[in-house]
CSV table of C-alpha atoms in Angstrom, one decimal:
chain,number,residue,atom,x,y,z
U,1,MET,CA,7.4,8.5,-7.6
U,2,ASN,CA,6.1,11.1,-5.1
U,3,THR,CA,4.4,13.0,-7.9
U,4,THR,CA,2.4,10.1,-9.0
U,5,GLN,CA,1.4,9.2,-5.4
U,6,ALA,CA,0.4,12.8,-4.6
U,7,SER,CA,-1.7,13.0,-7.7
U,8,PHE,CA,-3.6,9.9,-6.6
U,9,LEU,CA,-4.0,11.5,-3.1
U,10,ILE,CA,-1.9,8.7,-1.7
U,11,ARG,CA,1.0,10.6,-0.2
U,12,ASP,CA,2.1,8.2,2.5
U,13,ARG,CA,1.6,4.5,1.6
U,14,SER,CA,3.2,3.5,4.9
U,15,LYS,CA,0.0,4.6,6.7
U,16,GLY,CA,-2.1,2.1,4.8
U,17,ARG,CA,-1.7,0.0,1.7
U,18,PHE,CA,-4.5,-1.3,-0.4
U,19,ASP,CA,-3.1,-4.3,-2.2
U,20,ALA,CA,-6.2,-6.2,-2.9
U,21,LEU,CA,-9.6,-5.5,-4.3
U,22,PRO,CA,-12.8,-6.2,-2.3
U,23,VAL,CA,-14.6,-9.5,-2.9
U,24,SER,CA,-16.2,-9.2,-6.3
U,25,ARG,CA,-19.9,-8.2,-6.1
U,26,ALA,CA,-22.2,-6.9,-8.7
U,27,GLY,CA,-22.6,-3.2,-9.4
U,28,CYS,CA,-24.5,-1.2,-6.8
U,29,GLU,CA,-24.0,-3.9,-4.2
U,30,LEU,CA,-20.2,-3.5,-4.4
U,31,SER,CA,-20.3,0.3,-4.4
U,32,GLY,CA,-22.7,0.3,-1.4
U,33,ALA,CA,-20.4,-2.1,0.5
U,34,ILE,CA,-17.5,0.2,-0.2
U,35,LEU,CA,-19.3,3.3,1.1
U,36,THR,CA,-20.5,1.4,4.2
U,37,GLN,CA,-16.9,0.4,4.9
U,38,ILE,CA,-15.8,4.0,4.6
U,39,ALA,CA,-18.5,5.2,6.9
U,40,VAL,CA,-17.7,2.6,9.5
U,41,ALA,CA,-14.0,3.5,9.3
U,42,ASN,CA,-15.0,7.2,9.9
U,43,GLU,CA,-12.7,8.3,7.1
U,44,SER,CA,-12.5,11.9,5.9
U,45,PHE,CA,-13.5,12.6,2.3
U,46,GLU,CA,-9.8,12.9,1.4
U,47,GLN,CA,-9.0,9.5,3.0
U,48,ALA,CA,-12.1,8.0,1.2
U,49,ALA,CA,-10.9,9.4,-2.1
U,50,ARG,CA,-7.4,7.9,-1.6
U,51,ARG,CA,-8.8,4.5,-0.8
U,52,LEU,CA,-11.2,4.4,-3.7
U,53,ILE,CA,-8.8,5.7,-6.3
U,54,ARG,CA,-6.2,3.2,-5.2
U,55,LEU,CA,-8.8,0.4,-5.5
U,56,ALA,CA,-9.7,1.7,-9.0
U,57,ASP,CA,-6.1,1.7,-9.9
U,58,LEU,CA,-5.8,-2.0,-9.0
U,59,ALA,CA,-9.1,-2.9,-10.7
U,60,TYR,CA,-8.0,-1.2,-13.9
U,61,GLY,CA,-4.6,-3.0,-13.9
U,62,GLN,CA,-6.4,-6.3,-13.5
U,63,ARG,CA,-8.9,-5.4,-16.2
U,64,ASP,CA,-11.7,-5.9,-13.7
U,65,TYR,CA,-14.2,-3.5,-15.3
U,66,GLU,CA,-17.1,-4.6,-13.2
U,67,ALA,CA,-15.2,-3.6,-10.0
U,68,LEU,CA,-14.0,-0.4,-11.7
U,69,ALA,CA,-17.5,0.7,-12.5
U,70,ALA,CA,-18.7,0.0,-9.0
U,71,ILE,CA,-15.7,1.9,-7.5
U,72,SER,CA,-16.4,4.8,-9.9
U,73,GLU,CA,-20.0,4.9,-8.6
U,74,ALA,CA,-18.8,5.0,-5.0
U,75,LEU,CA,-16.4,7.9,-5.9
U,76,SER,CA,-19.3,9.8,-7.3
U,77,SER,CA,-21.0,9.6,-4.0
U,78,VAL,CA,-18.1,11.3,-2.1
U,79,PRO,CA,-18.8,15.1,-1.9
U,80,PHE,CA,-15.2,16.0,-2.6
U,81,ALA,CA,-14.0,17.6,-5.9
U,82,PRO,CA,-11.0,15.2,-6.6
U,83,ALA,CA,-13.3,12.2,-6.0
U,84,GLN,CA,-15.9,13.6,-8.5
U,85,ARG,CA,-13.2,14.1,-11.1
U,86,ALA,CA,-11.8,10.7,-10.5
U,87,SER,CA,-15.3,9.2,-10.9
U,88,ARG,CA,-15.8,10.8,-14.3
U,89,TYR,CA,-12.4,9.6,-15.5
U,90,PHE,CA,-13.0,6.0,-14.5
U,91,GLN,CA,-16.4,6.1,-16.1
U,92,ALA,CA,-14.7,7.2,-19.3
U,93,LEU,CA,-12.4,4.2,-19.0
U,94,CYS,CA,-15.4,1.9,-18.7
U,95,LEU,CA,-17.1,3.5,-21.7
U,96,ARG,CA,-13.9,3.2,-23.8
U,97,ARG,CA,-13.8,-0.5,-22.9
U,98,LEU,CA,-17.4,-0.7,-24.3
U,99,LYS,CA,-16.3,1.1,-27.4
U,100,GLN,CA,-18.6,4.0,-26.6
U,101,TYR,CA,-15.9,6.4,-27.7
U,102,ASP,CA,-18.0,9.6,-28.1
U,103,ALA,CA,-19.4,9.3,-24.6
U,104,ALA,CA,-15.9,8.6,-23.2
U,105,ALA,CA,-14.5,11.7,-25.0
U,106,GLU,CA,-17.3,13.8,-23.7
U,107,LEU,CA,-16.4,12.9,-20.1
U,108,LEU,CA,-12.7,13.7,-20.7
U,109,ALA,CA,-13.3,16.9,-22.6
U,110,ASP,CA,-12.8,19.3,-19.7
U,111,LEU,CA,-10.3,17.2,-17.7
U,112,SER,CA,-6.9,18.8,-18.4
U,113,ALA,CA,-4.7,16.5,-16.4
U,114,PRO,CA,-1.9,14.5,-18.2
U,115,ARG,CA,-3.6,11.1,-17.7
U,116,ALA,CA,-6.9,12.4,-19.0
U,117,ILE,CA,-5.1,13.8,-22.1
U,118,GLN,CA,-3.3,10.5,-22.6
U,119,THR,CA,-6.5,8.5,-22.5
U,120,LEU,CA,-8.2,11.0,-24.9
U,121,ALA,CA,-5.3,10.3,-27.2
U,122,THR,CA,-6.2,6.6,-27.3
U,123,LEU,CA,-9.7,7.5,-28.5
U,124,TYR,CA,-8.1,9.3,-31.5
U,125,GLU,CA,-5.8,6.4,-32.0
U,126,VAL,CA,-8.5,3.8,-32.2
U,127,ARG,CA,-10.2,5.9,-34.8
U,128,GLY,CA,-7.1,6.0,-36.9
U,129,GLU,CA,-6.3,9.7,-36.3
U,130,LEU,CA,-2.7,9.0,-35.5
U,131,GLY,CA,-1.5,12.6,-36.0
U,132,ARG,CA,-3.8,14.0,-33.4
U,133,ALA,CA,-3.2,11.1,-31.0
U,134,ALA,CA,0.6,11.7,-31.3
U,135,GLN,CA,0.2,15.4,-30.5
U,136,LEU,CA,-1.8,14.5,-27.3
U,137,TYR,CA,0.7,11.8,-26.3
U,138,ALA,CA,3.6,14.3,-26.7
U,139,GLN,CA,1.7,16.8,-24.5
U,140,ALA,CA,1.1,14.2,-21.8
U,141,ALA,CA,4.8,13.1,-22.0
U,142,GLN,CA,5.9,16.6,-21.0
U,143,SER,CA,4.1,16.5,-17.7
U,144,SER,CA,5.3,15.7,-14.2
U,145,ASP,CA,3.0,12.7,-13.9
U,146,GLY,CA,5.4,9.8,-14.1
U,147,PHE,CA,2.8,7.3,-15.2
U,148,ALA,CA,1.4,9.5,-18.0
U,149,VAL,CA,5.0,10.1,-19.2
U,150,ALA,CA,5.8,6.4,-19.4
U,151,GLY,CA,2.5,5.4,-20.9
U,152,SER,CA,2.6,8.2,-23.5
U,153,ILE,CA,6.1,7.4,-24.7
U,154,ILE,CA,5.3,3.8,-25.0
U,155,GLN,CA,2.2,4.6,-27.1
U,156,LEU,CA,4.3,7.0,-29.2
U,157,ALA,CA,6.5,4.0,-29.9
U,158,THR,CA,3.5,2.0,-30.9
U,159,ILE,CA,2.5,4.6,-33.4
U,160,SER,CA,6.0,4.5,-34.9
U,161,SER,CA,5.5,0.7,-35.2
U,162,MET,CA,2.1,1.1,-36.8
U,163,MET,CA,3.7,3.4,-39.4
U,164,GLY,CA,6.3,0.7,-40.1
U,165,ASP,CA,9.3,2.3,-38.3
U,166,HIS,CA,10.2,-0.5,-35.9
U,167,GLN,CA,13.7,0.8,-35.2
U,168,ALA,CA,12.2,4.1,-34.0
U,169,ALA,CA,9.8,2.2,-31.8
U,170,LEU,CA,12.6,0.2,-30.3
U,171,SER,CA,14.6,3.3,-29.6
U,172,ARG,CA,11.8,4.9,-27.7
U,173,LEU,CA,11.1,1.7,-25.7
U,174,ARG,CA,14.8,1.2,-24.8
U,175,ALA,CA,15.1,4.8,-23.7
U,176,VAL,CA,12.0,4.7,-21.4
U,177,ALA,CA,12.7,1.2,-20.0
U,178,PRO,CA,14.4,2.3,-16.7
U,179,PHE,CA,11.6,4.7,-16.0
U,180,VAL,CA,8.9,2.1,-16.7
U,181,ARG,CA,10.6,-0.2,-14.2
U,182,GLN,CA,10.4,2.6,-11.6
U,183,VAL,CA,6.8,3.4,-12.3
U,184,ALA,CA,5.9,-0.3,-12.2
U,185,ARG,CA,6.6,-0.4,-8.5
U,186,LEU,CA,3.2,1.1,-8.0
U,187,HIS,CA,1.6,-0.3,-11.1
U,188,PRO,CA,3.0,-3.8,-11.6
U,189,HIS,CA,0.9,-4.6,-14.7
U,190,LEU,CA,2.8,-1.9,-16.7
U,191,TRP,CA,6.0,-4.0,-16.4
U,192,PHE,CA,4.5,-6.9,-18.2
U,193,GLN,CA,2.8,-4.8,-20.8
U,194,PHE,CA,6.1,-3.1,-21.5
U,195,HIS,CA,7.7,-6.5,-22.1
U,196,ASN,CA,5.0,-7.4,-24.6
U,197,GLU,CA,5.7,-4.2,-26.4
U,198,ILE,CA,9.4,-4.9,-26.5
U,199,ALA,CA,8.8,-8.5,-27.7
U,200,VAL,CA,6.6,-7.3,-30.5
U,201,GLU,CA,9.2,-4.8,-31.8
U,202,LEU,CA,12.2,-7.2,-31.4
U,203,ALA,CA,10.3,-9.8,-33.4
U,204,ALA,CA,9.4,-7.3,-36.1
U,205,VAL,CA,13.1,-6.5,-36.7
U,206,GLY,CA,14.0,-10.2,-36.7
U,207,GLU,CA,15.4,-10.5,-33.1
U,208,THR,CA,13.3,-13.6,-32.5
U,209,GLU,CA,15.4,-15.1,-29.7
U,210,ALA,CA,15.5,-11.8,-27.7
U,211,ALA,CA,11.7,-11.4,-28.4
U,212,THR,CA,11.1,-14.8,-26.9
U,213,ARG,CA,12.9,-13.9,-23.7
U,214,ALA,CA,11.0,-10.6,-23.4
U,215,ILE,CA,7.6,-12.1,-23.9
U,216,ALA,CA,8.3,-14.8,-21.4
U,217,VAL,CA,8.3,-12.0,-18.7
U,218,ALA,CA,4.7,-11.0,-19.7
U,219,VAL,CA,3.5,-14.6,-20.0
U,220,ALA,CA,4.8,-15.3,-16.4
U,221,SER,CA,2.6,-12.5,-15.1
U,222,PRO,CA,0.1,-13.4,-12.4
U,223,ILE,CA,-2.5,-11.5,-14.3
U,224,ILE,CA,-1.9,-13.2,-17.6
U,225,GLU,CA,-5.5,-14.5,-17.9
U,226,ALA,CA,-6.7,-10.9,-18.1
U,227,TYR,CA,-4.3,-10.2,-21.0
U,228,PRO,CA,-4.8,-13.0,-23.6
U,229,GLU,CA,-2.9,-11.0,-26.2
U,230,TRP,CA,0.3,-11.7,-24.4
U,231,HIS,CA,-0.2,-15.4,-25.1
U,232,GLN,CA,-0.9,-14.5,-28.7
U,233,THR,CA,2.4,-12.6,-29.0
U,234,ALA,CA,4.2,-15.6,-27.5
U,235,ALA,CA,2.5,-18.0,-29.8
U,236,GLU,CA,3.5,-16.0,-32.9
U,237,ILE,CA,7.1,-15.7,-31.8
U,238,ALA,CA,7.2,-19.4,-31.0
U,239,GLU,CA,5.8,-20.1,-34.5
U,240,ALA,CA,8.5,-18.0,-36.0
U,241,GLU,CA,11.3,-19.8,-34.2
U,242,PRO,CA,9.9,-22.6,-31.9
U,243,SER,CA,13.3,-24.2,-31.2
U,244,ARG,CA,14.5,-21.2,-29.3
U,245,LEU,CA,11.7,-20.8,-26.7
U,246,VAL,CA,13.3,-19.6,-23.4
U,247,VAL,CA,11.6,-18.6,-20.2
U,248,ALA,CA,13.0,-15.7,-18.3
U,249,VAL,CA,11.3,-13.7,-15.6
U,250,VAL,CA,12.3,-10.2,-14.6
U,251,VAL,CA,10.2,-8.3,-12.1
U,252,PRO,CA,10.6,-4.9,-10.4
U,253,GLN,CA,11.9,-5.1,-6.9
U,254,GLU,CA,9.5,-2.9,-4.8
U,255,GLN,CA,11.4,-3.1,-1.6
U,256,GLN,CA,14.6,-1.4,-3.0
U,257,SER,CA,15.2,2.3,-3.1
U,258,ASP,CA,15.9,3.9,-6.4
U,259,ALA,CA,19.6,4.1,-5.6
U,260,GLU,CA,19.7,0.5,-4.6
U,261,ALA,CA,17.6,-0.9,-7.4
U,262,ALA,CA,19.5,-3.3,-9.6
U,263,PRO,CA,19.7,-2.3,-13.3
U,264,ILE,CA,17.4,-3.8,-15.8
U,265,LYS,CA,18.7,-7.1,-17.2
U,266,TRP,CA,19.4,-5.9,-20.7
U,267,SER,CA,21.0,-9.3,-21.5
U,268,LEU,CA,17.4,-10.4,-22.2
U,269,TRP,CA,17.6,-8.6,-25.5
U,270,PRO,CA,20.3,-7.0,-27.6
U,271,LEU,CA,21.1,-3.3,-26.7
U,272,GLU,CA,18.9,-3.2,-24.3
U,273,HIS,CA,-0.7,0.1,-22.2
U,274,ARG,CA,-1.4,-1.3,-24.3
U,275,PRO,CA,-2.3,-4.7,-25.3
U,276,ARG,CA,-1.3,-6.2,-28.7
U,277,ARG,CA,-0.7,-8.3,-31.1
U,278,ARG,CA,-3.4,-8.1,-33.7
U,279,ARG,CA,-1.3,-8.3,-36.8
U,280,PRO,CA,1.7,-10.6,-38.0
U,281,LEU,CA,5.0,-9.9,-36.3
U,282,HIS,CA,7.0,-9.7,-39.5
U,283,ASN,CA,7.5,-6.4,-41.4
U,284,GLN,CA,4.6,-5.7,-43.7
U,285,PRO,CA,3.2,-2.5,-45.2
U,286,ALA,CA,1.3,-0.6,-42.6
U,287,THR,CA,-2.5,-1.1,-42.8
U,288,ARG,CA,-5.3,0.4,-40.7
U,289,ALA,CA,-8.4,-1.3,-39.4
U,290,PRO,CA,-11.4,0.9,-38.9
U,291,LEU,CA,-10.7,0.7,-35.1
U,292,ASN,CA,-7.3,-0.1,-33.7
U,293,PRO,CA,-7.6,-2.7,-31.0
U,294,ARG,CA,-4.0,-2.1,-29.9
U,295,ALA,CA,-4.8,1.3,-28.5
U,296,SER,CA,-5.5,1.3,-24.8
U,297,PRO,CA,-4.7,3.5,-21.8
U,298,ARG,CA,-2.0,1.7,-20.0
U,299,ALA,CA,-2.9,2.8,-16.5
U,300,PRO,CA,-5.6,4.3,-14.5
U,301,PRO,CA,-5.6,8.1,-14.1
U,302,SER,CA,-3.6,10.0,-11.5
U,303,SER,CA,-3.1,13.7,-12.0
U,304,PHE,CA,-6.6,14.3,-13.4
U,305,ILE,CA,-7.6,14.8,-9.8
U,306,GLY,CA,-4.9,17.4,-9.4
U,307,SER,CA,-3.7,18.6,-6.0
U,308,ILE,CA,-6.2,18.8,-3.2
U,309,GLN,CA,-5.5,22.5,-3.1
U,310,GLN,CA,-7.0,22.8,-6.6
U,311,SER,CA,-10.3,21.4,-5.6
């Protein structure tokens, strides 16, 4: 995961971890408080960028868009090129949340990093331009940004699902599962989102019991209140086969090294960023709404800020 950490300007987490957001405050007050804390800490611009980007990362994973907007404002005040690029990206995420897709795309237009490309793909996806979205996801999936790779493959699986090919979607998800588990050590919300995706596809192919076990992981998340669609998935699966509701929790073990990490418990389902369900779980002819609410960037940006040397 060193590549992802470096792209966030967080190269050595042992020197300081930012595991909680500041107390929620409104807009400018929060960004002002953050900048004051940075000044008092006598941090360098690089250190300030690291701190703010990590806080934005956490805010996005928690769907705290008020905090995300405030942190983006604080980033824009840091006279450091990576911070400026990060600010624009987070602003684009906030605009996308508000469905201001054109404005978000404009901010992303000249950001060539993998996570920016991935998020731009979601804007095409919500407009129903699945071919163009798939091209951009495939491009981001070829990058060295671990989070962009995992998120793009997951969203390619979702496009397969939307086109009615649930087996192809399952194949993609099964293949990327170990990698998602690794990435989720820095971005825990991705682990629960992934299980929602798996549950949806298992239910679509009739593996209801396995789907129940998978969605139980998402429902057990401590941030479940920010992701009501996971409850919706669980409810639809329970309605399909209520007598087999089972609760199972699997979480990534952050303290283990890659070599020591236990394998994923594939027994939860046979053979084994984006919120959903918005349509029945059973196989039906693919239909398209004017805007696709299932499309969403699954994680905040990383390599859009690039290396410090590129600034």
